[in-house]
PDB file of C-alpha atoms and ligand atoms in Angstrom:
ATOM      1  CA  MET A  62      -3.270   6.240  -0.542  1.00 60.00           C
ATOM      2  CA  GLY A  63      -0.648   4.299  -2.402  1.00 75.00           C
ATOM      3  CA  ASN A  64      -0.500   4.844  -6.107  1.00 82.00           C
ATOM      4  CA  HIS A  65      -1.337   1.189  -6.866  1.00 83.00           C
ATOM      5  CA  VAL A  66      -4.384   1.360  -4.593  1.00 83.00           C
ATOM      6  CA  TYR A  67      -5.671   4.520  -6.374  1.00 83.00           C
ATOM      7  CA  LYS A  68      -5.198   2.913  -9.768  1.00 85.00           C
ATOM      8  CA  ASP A  69      -7.117  -0.036  -8.529  1.00 94.00           C
ATOM      9  CA  ILE A  70     -10.083   2.126  -7.538  1.00 96.00           C
ATOM     10  CA  ILE A  71     -10.142   3.789 -10.953  1.00 96.00           C
ATOM     11  CA  GLU A  72     -10.210   0.331 -12.583  1.00 96.00           C
ATOM     12  CA  GLN A  73     -13.003  -0.874 -10.207  1.00 97.00           C
ATOM     13  CA  LYS A  74     -14.988   2.215 -11.027  1.00 98.00           C
ATOM     14  CA  LYS A  75     -14.633   1.615 -14.791  1.00 98.00           C
ATOM     15  CA  LEU A  76     -15.894  -1.986 -14.498  1.00 98.00           C
ATOM     16  CA  LEU A  77     -18.787  -0.952 -12.320  1.00 98.00           C
ATOM     17  CA  ARG A  78     -19.722   1.831 -14.675  1.00 98.00           C
ATOM     18  CA  HIS A  79     -19.900  -0.586 -17.535  1.00 98.00           C
ATOM     19  CA  LYS A  80     -22.028  -3.049 -15.619  1.00 98.00           C
ATOM     20  CA  LEU A  81     -24.441  -0.433 -14.230  1.00 98.00           C
ATOM     21  CA  ARG A  82     -24.885   1.370 -17.552  1.00 98.00           C
ATOM     22  CA  GLU A  83     -25.961  -1.896 -19.171  1.00 98.00           C
ATOM     23  CA  LYS A  84     -28.228  -2.692 -16.264  1.00 98.00           C
ATOM     24  CA  ARG A  85     -29.876   0.728 -16.501  1.00 98.00           C
ATOM     25  CA  ASN A  86     -30.355   0.570 -20.328  1.00 98.00           C
ATOM     26  CA  LYS A  87     -31.973  -2.880 -19.954  1.00 98.00           C
ATOM     27  CA  PHE A  88     -34.221  -1.767 -17.088  1.00 98.00           C
ATOM     28  CA  VAL A  89     -35.431   1.427 -18.776  1.00 98.00           C
ATOM     29  CA  SER A  90     -36.017  -0.148 -22.150  1.00 98.00           C
ATOM     30  CA  ALA A  91     -38.214  -2.787 -20.511  1.00 98.00           C
ATOM     31  CA  LEU A  92     -40.384  -0.180 -18.705  1.00 97.00           C
ATOM     32  CA  PRO A  93     -43.808   0.369 -20.152  1.00 96.00           C
ATOM     33  CA  PRO A  94     -44.339   3.951 -21.366  1.00 96.00           C
ATOM     34  CA  SER A  95     -47.084   4.429 -18.851  1.00 95.00           C
ATOM     35  CA  ILE A  96     -44.610   3.815 -15.981  1.00 94.00           C
ATOM     36  CA  LEU A  97     -41.834   5.813 -17.642  1.00 96.00           C
ATOM     37  CA  ASN A  98     -44.204   8.736 -17.924  1.00 95.00           C
ATOM     38  CA  ILE A  99     -45.044   8.982 -14.204  1.00 96.00           C
ATOM     39  CA  ALA A 100     -41.489   8.228 -12.911  1.00 97.00           C
ATOM     40  CA  PHE A 101     -39.900  11.190 -11.056  1.00 98.00           C
ATOM     41  CA  THR A 102     -43.044  13.332 -11.320  1.00 96.00           C
ATOM     42  CA  ASN A 103     -43.849  13.537  -7.594  1.00 93.00           C
ATOM     43  CA  VAL A 104     -41.864  15.731  -5.353  1.00 92.00           C
ATOM     44  CA  PRO A 105     -41.580  14.028  -1.967  1.00 94.00           C
ATOM     45  CA  ARG A 106     -42.749  16.320   0.935  1.00 95.00           C
ATOM     46  CA  PRO A 107     -39.297  16.265   2.661  1.00 95.00           C
ATOM     47  CA  LEU A 108     -37.672  17.401  -0.589  1.00 94.00           C
ATOM     48  CA  LEU A 109     -40.133  20.274  -0.867  1.00 93.00           C
ATOM     49  CA  GLN A 110     -39.307  21.193   2.709  1.00 94.00           C
ATOM     50  CA  ILE A 111     -35.576  21.362   1.883  1.00 92.00           C
ATOM     51  CA  CYS A 112     -36.433  23.842  -0.893  1.00 90.00           C
ATOM     52  CA  GLN A 113     -38.645  25.839   1.361  1.00 89.00           C
ATOM     53  CA  ASP A 114     -35.958  25.909   4.106  1.00 90.00           C
ATOM     54  CA  LYS A 115     -33.640  27.530   1.574  1.00 87.00           C
ATOM     55  CA  MET A 116     -36.253  30.191   0.841  1.00 82.00           C
ATOM     56  CA  ASP A 117     -35.755  32.376   3.920  1.00 77.00           C
ATOM     57  CA  ARG A 118     -33.230  34.612   2.242  1.00 71.00           C
ATOM     58  CA  LYS A 119     -34.030  34.643  -1.407  1.00 84.00           C
ATOM     59  CA  SER A 120     -35.605  32.611  -4.186  1.00 91.00           C
ATOM     60  CA  PRO A 121     -33.343  29.548  -4.009  1.00 95.00           C
ATOM     61  CA  ILE A 122     -31.593  28.064  -7.106  1.00 97.00           C
ATOM     62  CA  ALA A 123     -31.901  24.376  -7.994  1.00 97.00           C
ATOM     63  CA  ALA A 124     -29.634  22.854 -10.651  1.00 98.00           C
ATOM     64  CA  PHE A 125     -30.969  20.017 -12.815  1.00 98.00           C
ATOM     65  CA  TYR A 126     -29.485  18.188 -15.873  1.00 98.00           C
ATOM     66  CA  ALA A 127     -30.802  17.394 -19.318  1.00 98.00           C
ATOM     67  CA  PRO A 128     -31.063  13.618 -19.294  1.00 98.00           C
ATOM     68  CA  MET A 129     -29.212  11.441 -21.821  1.00 98.00           C
ATOM     69  CA  GLY A 130     -30.088   7.867 -22.822  1.00 97.00           C
ATOM     70  CA  SER A 131     -31.524   5.918 -19.865  1.00 98.00           C
ATOM     71  CA  GLU A 132     -30.746   8.479 -17.202  1.00 98.00           C
ATOM     72  CA  ALA A 133     -33.556   9.358 -14.845  1.00 98.00           C
ATOM     73  CA  ASP A 134     -35.334  12.479 -16.174  1.00 98.00           C
ATOM     74  CA  PRO A 135     -35.408  15.240 -13.548  1.00 98.00           C
ATOM     75  CA  LEU A 136     -37.127  17.897 -15.754  1.00 97.00           C
ATOM     76  CA  LYS A 137     -40.680  17.349 -14.596  1.00 96.00           C
ATOM     77  CA  LEU A 138     -39.424  18.049 -11.047  1.00 97.00           C
ATOM     78  CA  ALA A 139     -37.729  21.148 -12.482  1.00 97.00           C
ATOM     79  CA  GLN A 140     -40.963  22.336 -14.027  1.00 96.00           C
ATOM     80  CA  PHE A 141     -42.889  21.801 -10.816  1.00 96.00           C
ATOM     81  CA  LEU A 142     -40.257  23.492  -8.632  1.00 95.00           C
ATOM     82  CA  SER A 143     -40.137  26.471 -11.030  1.00 96.00           C
ATOM     83  CA  GLN A 144     -43.759  26.996 -10.219  1.00 95.00           C
ATOM     84  CA  GLN A 145     -42.947  27.212  -6.473  1.00 92.00           C
ATOM     85  CA  ASP A 146     -40.718  30.223  -6.645  1.00 91.00           C
ATOM     86  CA  ILE A 147     -37.464  28.203  -7.242  1.00 95.00           C
ATOM     87  CA  GLN A 148     -35.015  29.317  -9.865  1.00 97.00           C
ATOM     88  CA  ILE A 149     -33.781  26.684 -12.382  1.00 97.00           C
ATOM     89  CA  ALA A 150     -30.256  26.069 -13.601  1.00 98.00           C
ATOM     90  CA  LEU A 151     -28.445  23.610 -15.891  1.00 98.00           C
ATOM     91  CA  PRO A 152     -24.726  22.805 -16.134  1.00 98.00           C
ATOM     92  CA  ARG A 153     -22.621  23.865 -19.076  1.00 98.00           C
ATOM     93  CA  ILE A 154     -19.111  22.434 -19.551  1.00 98.00           C
ATOM     94  CA  PHE A 155     -16.483  25.082 -20.019  1.00 97.00           C
ATOM     95  CA  ASN A 156     -13.317  23.034 -19.777  1.00 98.00           C
ATOM     96  CA  LYS A 157     -13.782  19.432 -20.873  1.00 98.00           C
ATOM     97  CA  GLU A 158     -10.159  18.376 -20.217  1.00 97.00           C
ATOM     98  CA  ALA A 159     -10.101  19.824 -16.679  1.00 98.00           C
ATOM     99  CA  GLY A 160     -13.520  18.415 -15.872  1.00 98.00           C
ATOM    100  CA  LEU A 161     -15.065  21.883 -15.098  1.00 98.00           C
ATOM    101  CA  MET A 162     -18.593  23.104 -15.611  1.00 98.00           C
ATOM    102  CA  ASN A 163     -20.616  26.143 -14.566  1.00 98.00           C
ATOM    103  CA  PHE A 164     -24.275  26.364 -13.690  1.00 98.00           C
ATOM    104  CA  HIS A 165     -26.373  28.858 -15.729  1.00 98.00           C
ATOM    105  CA  LEU A 166     -29.746  30.219 -14.790  1.00 98.00           C
ATOM    106  CA  LEU A 167     -32.570  29.434 -17.208  1.00 97.00           C
ATOM    107  CA  ASN A 168     -36.033  30.749 -17.896  1.00 95.00           C
ATOM    108  CA  PRO A 169     -38.219  27.678 -17.128  1.00 92.00           C
ATOM    109  CA  ASN A 170     -39.742  28.025 -20.612  1.00 92.00           C
ATOM    110  CA  ASP A 171     -36.240  27.292 -21.999  1.00 92.00           C
ATOM    111  CA  LEU A 172     -35.961  23.997 -20.195  1.00 91.00           C
ATOM    112  CA  PHE A 173     -36.892  22.016 -23.381  1.00 90.00           C
ATOM    113  CA  SER A 174     -35.884  24.379 -26.086  1.00 90.00           C
ATOM    114  CA  ASN A 175     -33.349  27.112 -26.726  1.00 90.00           C
ATOM    115  CA  LEU A 176     -30.541  24.854 -25.531  1.00 96.00           C
ATOM    116  CA  GLU A 177     -27.449  23.735 -27.331  1.00 97.00           C
ATOM    117  CA  ILE A 178     -25.698  20.352 -27.360  1.00 98.00           C
ATOM    118  CA  GLY A 179     -22.556  20.158 -25.218  1.00 97.00           C
ATOM    119  CA  PRO A 180     -19.328  18.222 -25.682  1.00 97.00           C
ATOM    120  CA  PHE A 181     -20.732  14.970 -24.183  1.00 97.00           C
ATOM    121  CA  GLY A 182     -24.094  15.188 -25.946  1.00 97.00           C
ATOM    122  CA  ALA A 183     -26.176  16.683 -23.188  1.00 97.00           C
ATOM    123  CA  ALA A 184     -28.249  19.865 -23.813  1.00 98.00           C
ATOM    124  CA  GLU A 185     -26.793  22.932 -22.232  1.00 98.00           C
ATOM    125  CA  PRO A 186     -27.687  26.554 -21.745  1.00 98.00           C
ATOM    126  CA  HIS A 187     -26.097  29.137 -24.067  1.00 97.00           C
ATOM    127  CA  LYS A 188     -22.951  30.780 -22.950  1.00 97.00           C
ATOM    128  CA  ASP A 189     -24.625  34.104 -22.298  1.00 96.00           C
ATOM    129  CA  ALA A 190     -27.146  32.727 -19.764  1.00 97.00           C
ATOM    130  CA  PRO A 191     -26.109  34.139 -16.317  1.00 98.00           C
ATOM    131  CA  ILE A 192     -23.778  31.968 -14.212  1.00 98.00           C
ATOM    132  CA  CYS A 193     -25.056  31.152 -10.724  1.00 98.00           C
ATOM    133  CA  SER A 194     -24.269  29.215  -7.506  1.00 97.00           C
ATOM    134  CA  PRO A 195     -27.019  26.709  -6.892  1.00 97.00           C
ATOM    135  CA  ASP A 196     -28.383  26.009  -3.422  1.00 96.00           C
ATOM    136  CA  ILE A 197     -29.510  22.581  -4.416  1.00 97.00           C
ATOM    137  CA  ILE A 198     -27.973  20.267  -7.042  1.00 98.00           C
ATOM    138  CA  PHE A 199     -29.906  17.392  -8.579  1.00 98.00           C
ATOM    139  CA  THR A 200     -27.178  15.101  -9.751  1.00 98.00           C
ATOM    140  CA  PRO A 201     -27.190  12.309 -12.373  1.00 98.00           C
ATOM    141  CA  LEU A 202     -25.606   9.074 -11.408  1.00 98.00           C
ATOM    142  CA  ILE A 203     -24.634   5.602 -12.711  1.00 98.00           C
ATOM    143  CA  GLY A 204     -24.545   4.054  -9.356  1.00 98.00           C
ATOM    144  CA  PHE A 205     -25.213   4.827  -5.651  1.00 98.00           C
ATOM    145  CA  ASN A 206     -25.449   3.243  -2.219  1.00 98.00           C
ATOM    146  CA  ARG A 207     -27.288   4.007   0.961  1.00 98.00           C
ATOM    147  CA  LEU A 208     -24.314   5.748   2.493  1.00 98.00           C
ATOM    148  CA  GLY A 209     -24.567   8.408  -0.237  1.00 98.00           C
ATOM    149  CA  ALA A 210     -21.645   7.293  -2.337  1.00 98.00           C
ATOM    150  CA  ARG A 211     -22.079   8.147  -6.013  1.00 98.00           C
ATOM    151  CA  LEU A 212     -20.635   6.677  -9.151  1.00 98.00           C
ATOM    152  CA  GLY A 213     -20.741   9.164 -12.071  1.00 98.00           C
ATOM    153  CA  GLN A 214     -19.639   9.225 -15.684  1.00 97.00           C
ATOM    154  CA  GLY A 215     -15.938   9.496 -14.673  1.00 97.00           C
ATOM    155  CA  GLY A 216     -15.148  13.065 -15.570  1.00 97.00           C
ATOM    156  CA  GLY A 217     -15.156  14.384 -12.023  1.00 98.00           C
ATOM    157  CA  PHE A 218     -17.505  17.259 -13.091  1.00 98.00           C
ATOM    158  CA  TYR A 219     -19.842  16.907 -10.137  1.00 98.00           C
ATOM    159  CA  ASP A 220     -17.233  16.286  -7.528  1.00 98.00           C
ATOM    160  CA  ARG A 221     -15.402  19.459  -8.571  1.00 98.00           C
ATOM    161  CA  ALA A 222     -18.694  21.411  -8.500  1.00 98.00           C
ATOM    162  CA  PHE A 223     -19.556  20.095  -5.030  1.00 98.00           C
ATOM    163  CA  ALA A 224     -16.165  20.974  -3.749  1.00 98.00           C
ATOM    164  CA  ALA A 225     -16.612  24.516  -5.060  1.00 98.00           C
ATOM    165  CA  LEU A 226     -20.164  24.798  -3.464  1.00 98.00           C
ATOM    166  CA  PRO A 227     -19.662  23.317   0.008  1.00 97.00           C
ATOM    167  CA  GLN A 228     -23.134  24.776   1.226  1.00 95.00           C
ATOM    168  CA  CYS A 229     -25.222  23.213  -1.495  1.00 96.00           C
ATOM    169  CA  VAL A 230     -27.618  20.287  -0.896  1.00 97.00           C
ATOM    170  CA  LYS A 231     -26.679  17.315  -3.125  1.00 98.00           C
ATOM    171  CA  ILE A 232     -29.501  15.144  -4.313  1.00 98.00           C
ATOM    172  CA  GLY A 233     -28.840  12.128  -6.508  1.00 98.00           C
ATOM    173  CA  ILE A 234     -31.447  10.979  -8.905  1.00 98.00           C
ATOM    174  CA  GLY A 235     -31.460   7.479 -10.308  1.00 98.00           C
ATOM    175  CA  TRP A 236     -33.392   4.310 -10.898  1.00 98.00           C
ATOM    176  CA  SER A 237     -33.680   1.867  -7.960  1.00 98.00           C
ATOM    177  CA  ILE A 238     -31.704  -0.833  -9.843  1.00 98.00           C
ATOM    178  CA  GLN A 239     -28.625   1.436  -9.844  1.00 98.00           C
ATOM    179  CA  GLU A 240     -28.171   0.749  -6.165  1.00 98.00           C
ATOM    180  CA  GLU A 241     -24.969  -1.217  -5.515  1.00 98.00           C
ATOM    181  CA  SER A 242     -23.969  -1.950  -1.930  1.00 98.00           C
ATOM    182  CA  LYS A 243     -20.222  -1.315  -2.515  1.00 97.00           C
ATOM    183  CA  ILE A 244     -19.240   1.739  -4.488  1.00 98.00           C
ATOM    184  CA  PRO A 245     -15.476   2.256  -4.873  1.00 97.00           C
ATOM    185  CA  ILE A 246     -14.637   5.844  -3.604  1.00 95.00           C
ATOM    186  CA  ASP A 247     -11.455   7.910  -3.860  1.00 93.00           C
ATOM    187  CA  ILE A 248     -10.304  11.000  -1.914  1.00 94.00           C
ATOM    188  CA  HIS A 249     -12.148  13.445  -4.154  1.00 96.00           C
ATOM    189  CA  ASP A 250     -15.536  11.793  -3.989  1.00 97.00           C
ATOM    190  CA  ILE A 251     -18.162  13.827  -2.097  1.00 98.00           C
ATOM    191  CA  SER A 252     -21.187  12.051  -0.717  1.00 98.00           C
ATOM    192  CA  LEU A 253     -24.775  12.822  -1.616  1.00 98.00           C
ATOM    193  CA  ASP A 254     -27.199  14.126   1.056  1.00 98.00           C
ATOM    194  CA  TYR A 255     -30.294  12.491  -0.421  1.00 98.00           C
ATOM    195  CA  ILE A 256     -31.205  10.097  -3.206  1.00 98.00           C
ATOM    196  CA  LEU A 257     -34.418   9.989  -5.145  1.00 98.00           C
ATOM    197  CA  THR A 258     -35.451   6.872  -7.059  1.00 98.00           C
ATOM    198  CA  GLU A 259     -38.709   5.961  -8.802  1.00 97.00           C
ATOM    199  CA  ARG A 260     -39.527   4.020  -5.670  1.00 96.00           C
ATOM    200  CA  GLU A 261     -38.258   6.000  -2.678  1.00 96.00           C
ATOM    201  CA  TYR A 262     -36.704   9.019  -1.242  1.00 97.00           C
ATOM    202  CA  ILE A 263     -33.489   8.130   0.813  1.00 98.00           C
ATOM    203  CA  GLU A 264     -32.189  10.493   3.415  1.00 97.00           C
ATOM    204  CA  ILE A 265     -28.495   9.767   4.147  1.00 98.00           C
TER     205      ILE A 265
HETATM  206  N1  LIG B 128     -27.284  14.361 -18.441  1.00 87.64           N
HETATM  207  C1  LIG B 128     -26.114  14.592 -17.930  1.00 87.64           C
HETATM  208  N2  LIG B 128     -25.503  15.730 -18.072  1.00 87.64           N
HETATM  209  C2  LIG B 128     -24.262  15.948 -17.568  1.00 87.64           C
HETATM  210  C3  LIG B 128     -23.576  14.881 -16.906  1.00 87.64           C
HETATM  211  C4  LIG B 128     -24.183  13.687 -16.766  1.00 87.64           C
HETATM  212  O1  LIG B 128     -23.707  12.728 -16.219  1.00 87.64           O
HETATM  213  N3  LIG B 128     -25.489  13.515 -17.328  1.00 87.64           N
HETATM  214  N4  LIG B 128     -22.289  15.151 -16.385  1.00 87.64           N
HETATM  215  C5  LIG B 128     -21.689  14.451 -15.384  1.00 87.64           C
HETATM  216  O2  LIG B 128     -20.582  14.552 -15.166  1.00 87.64           O
HETATM  217  C6  LIG B 128     -21.508  16.238 -17.082  1.00 87.64           C
HETATM  218  C7  LIG B 128     -20.975  15.650 -18.420  1.00 87.64           C
HETATM  219  N5  LIG B 128     -20.051  14.654 -18.118  1.00 87.64           N
HETATM  220  C8  LIG B 128     -19.762  13.522 -18.740  1.00 87.64           C
HETATM  221  C9  LIG B 128     -18.540  12.966 -18.530  1.00 87.64           C
HETATM  222  C10 LIG B 128     -18.120  11.831 -19.151  1.00 87.64           C
HETATM  223  C11 LIG B 128     -18.862  11.238 -20.080  1.00 87.64           C
HETATM  224  C12 LIG B 128     -18.335  10.053 -20.742  1.00 87.64           C
HETATM  225  O3  LIG B 128     -17.199   9.697 -20.523  1.00 87.64           O
HETATM  226  N6  LIG B 128     -19.029   9.404 -21.621  1.00 87.64           N
HETATM  227  C13 LIG B 128     -18.486   8.279 -22.347  1.00 87.64           C
HETATM  228  C14 LIG B 128     -19.640   7.450 -22.945  1.00 87.64           C
HETATM  229  C15 LIG B 128     -20.149   6.575 -21.938  1.00 87.64           C
HETATM  230  C16 LIG B 128     -20.662   5.328 -22.559  1.00 87.64           C
HETATM  231  O4  LIG B 128     -19.831   4.422 -22.880  1.00 87.64           O
HETATM  232  O5  LIG B 128     -21.901   5.190 -22.614  1.00 87.64           O
HETATM  233  C17 LIG B 128     -17.579   8.702 -23.415  1.00 87.64           C
HETATM  234  O6  LIG B 128     -17.836   9.933 -23.912  1.00 87.64           O
HETATM  235  O7  LIG B 128     -16.766   7.953 -23.818  1.00 87.64           O
HETATM  236  C18 LIG B 128     -20.150  11.790 -20.380  1.00 87.64           C
HETATM  237  C19 LIG B 128     -20.610  12.907 -19.673  1.00 87.64           C
HETATM  238  C20 LIG B 128     -22.329  17.434 -17.240  1.00 87.64           C
HETATM  239  N7  LIG B 128     -23.601  17.137 -17.779  1.00 87.64           N
HETATM  240  N1  LIG B 129     -12.192  18.087  -6.595  1.00 87.64           N
HETATM  241  C1  LIG B 129     -11.350  17.495  -7.407  1.00 87.64           C
HETATM  242  N2  LIG B 129     -10.086  17.882  -7.597  1.00 87.64           N
HETATM  243  C2  LIG B 129      -9.268  17.232  -8.374  1.00 87.64           C
HETATM  244  N3  LIG B 129      -9.560  16.125  -9.029  1.00 87.64           N
HETATM  245  C3  LIG B 129     -10.782  15.608  -8.835  1.00 87.64           C
HETATM  246  C4  LIG B 129     -11.752  16.214  -8.049  1.00 87.64           C
HETATM  247  N4  LIG B 129     -12.856  15.489  -8.090  1.00 87.64           N
HETATM  248  C5  LIG B 129     -12.627  14.477  -8.879  1.00 87.64           C
HETATM  249  N5  LIG B 129     -11.365  14.455  -9.371  1.00 87.64           N
HETATM  250  C6  LIG B 129     -10.705  13.478 -10.276  1.00 87.64           C
HETATM  251  O1  LIG B 129     -11.453  13.419 -11.439  1.00 87.64           O
HETATM  252  C7  LIG B 129     -11.412  12.050 -11.964  1.00 87.64           C
HETATM  253  C8  LIG B 129     -12.851  11.515 -12.199  1.00 87.64           C
HETATM  254  O2  LIG B 129     -13.486  11.368 -10.921  1.00 87.64           O
HETATM  255  P1  LIG B 129     -14.651  10.358 -10.683  1.00 87.64           P
HETATM  256  O3  LIG B 129     -14.288   8.994 -11.316  1.00 87.64           O
HETATM  257  O4  LIG B 129     -15.047  10.406  -9.244  1.00 87.64           O
HETATM  258  O5  LIG B 129     -15.850  10.971 -11.639  1.00 87.64           O
HETATM  259  P2  LIG B 129     -17.390  10.858 -11.484  1.00 87.64           P
HETATM  260  O6  LIG B 129     -17.857  11.500 -10.200  1.00 87.64           O
HETATM  261  O7  LIG B 129     -17.749   9.455 -11.719  1.00 87.64           O
HETATM  262  O8  LIG B 129     -17.764  11.744 -12.737  1.00 87.64           O
HETATM  263  P3  LIG B 129     -18.894  12.917 -12.953  1.00 87.64           P
HETATM  264  O9  LIG B 129     -18.941  13.816 -11.724  1.00 87.64           O
HETATM  265  O10 LIG B 129     -18.393  13.683 -14.156  1.00 87.64           O
HETATM  266  O11 LIG B 129     -20.157  12.221 -13.197  1.00 87.64           O
HETATM  267  C9  LIG B 129     -10.673  11.221 -10.911  1.00 87.64           C
HETATM  268  O12 LIG B 129      -9.374  11.106 -11.327  1.00 87.64           O
HETATM  269  C10 LIG B 129     -10.775  12.134  -9.662  1.00 87.64           C
HETATM  270  O13 LIG B 129      -9.696  11.859  -8.782  1.00 87.64           O
END
């Protein structure tokens, strides 16, 4: 990839991030609380099957994220799955400049408390919580398309985590209005396997 082409992709991503963040904020702030409360509460049967398929060896680990702003909230799914013999983890940034994070195991009771605020404002587990390698990663996103391309916050945190965990199942969670047919991708971008929105479950 020529250097100018690469720079062009970075610029396109920036513009699209800006547009889709605004769109997401508007969409979520216009949602009635009754709808907001039930969004992302039902685990689609195929998703439960994926978790169960991972259960043959040990209790599988699923990583979630503590939502910020208008991001889709995956923590009700986390609570539900923690009752199905699935272990729960959250990311913790350990090198902000290098775009690196670890996943730490959490007691499900600590999902909403006993966390600390990380460098980008998201709640994170404490440093002494055990580091783990998740089998399934629920991933925040700013944009997605039906080919599984993902636009994130621009730190490359999830792409590096995916590269380090080639066996993990990658599930994007976002609002339906974050779908964008053309998502610019560069050589480091790793596609999602599934996408969950408030309306549908997409298998790539
Ligand atoms: N809830 C949540 N947790 C997460 C992520 C995420 O996207 N969502 N991350 C996914 O990687 C990691 C944190 N990564 C981040 C990387 C960059 C920015 C960032 O550049 N934010 C802009 C502000 C964006 C704006 O203008 O609204 C900034 O700080 O300038 C934020 C988070 C780990 N934890
Ligand atoms: N595995 C990797 N190795 C080296 N550099 C990487 C890797 N993954 C991503 N990067 C670089 O990190 C920068 C940010 O990547 P990108 O714009 O794809 O972030 P993102 O996926 O939107 O962010 P995030 O995952 O934090 O939400 C880019 O310059 C990208 O080339």
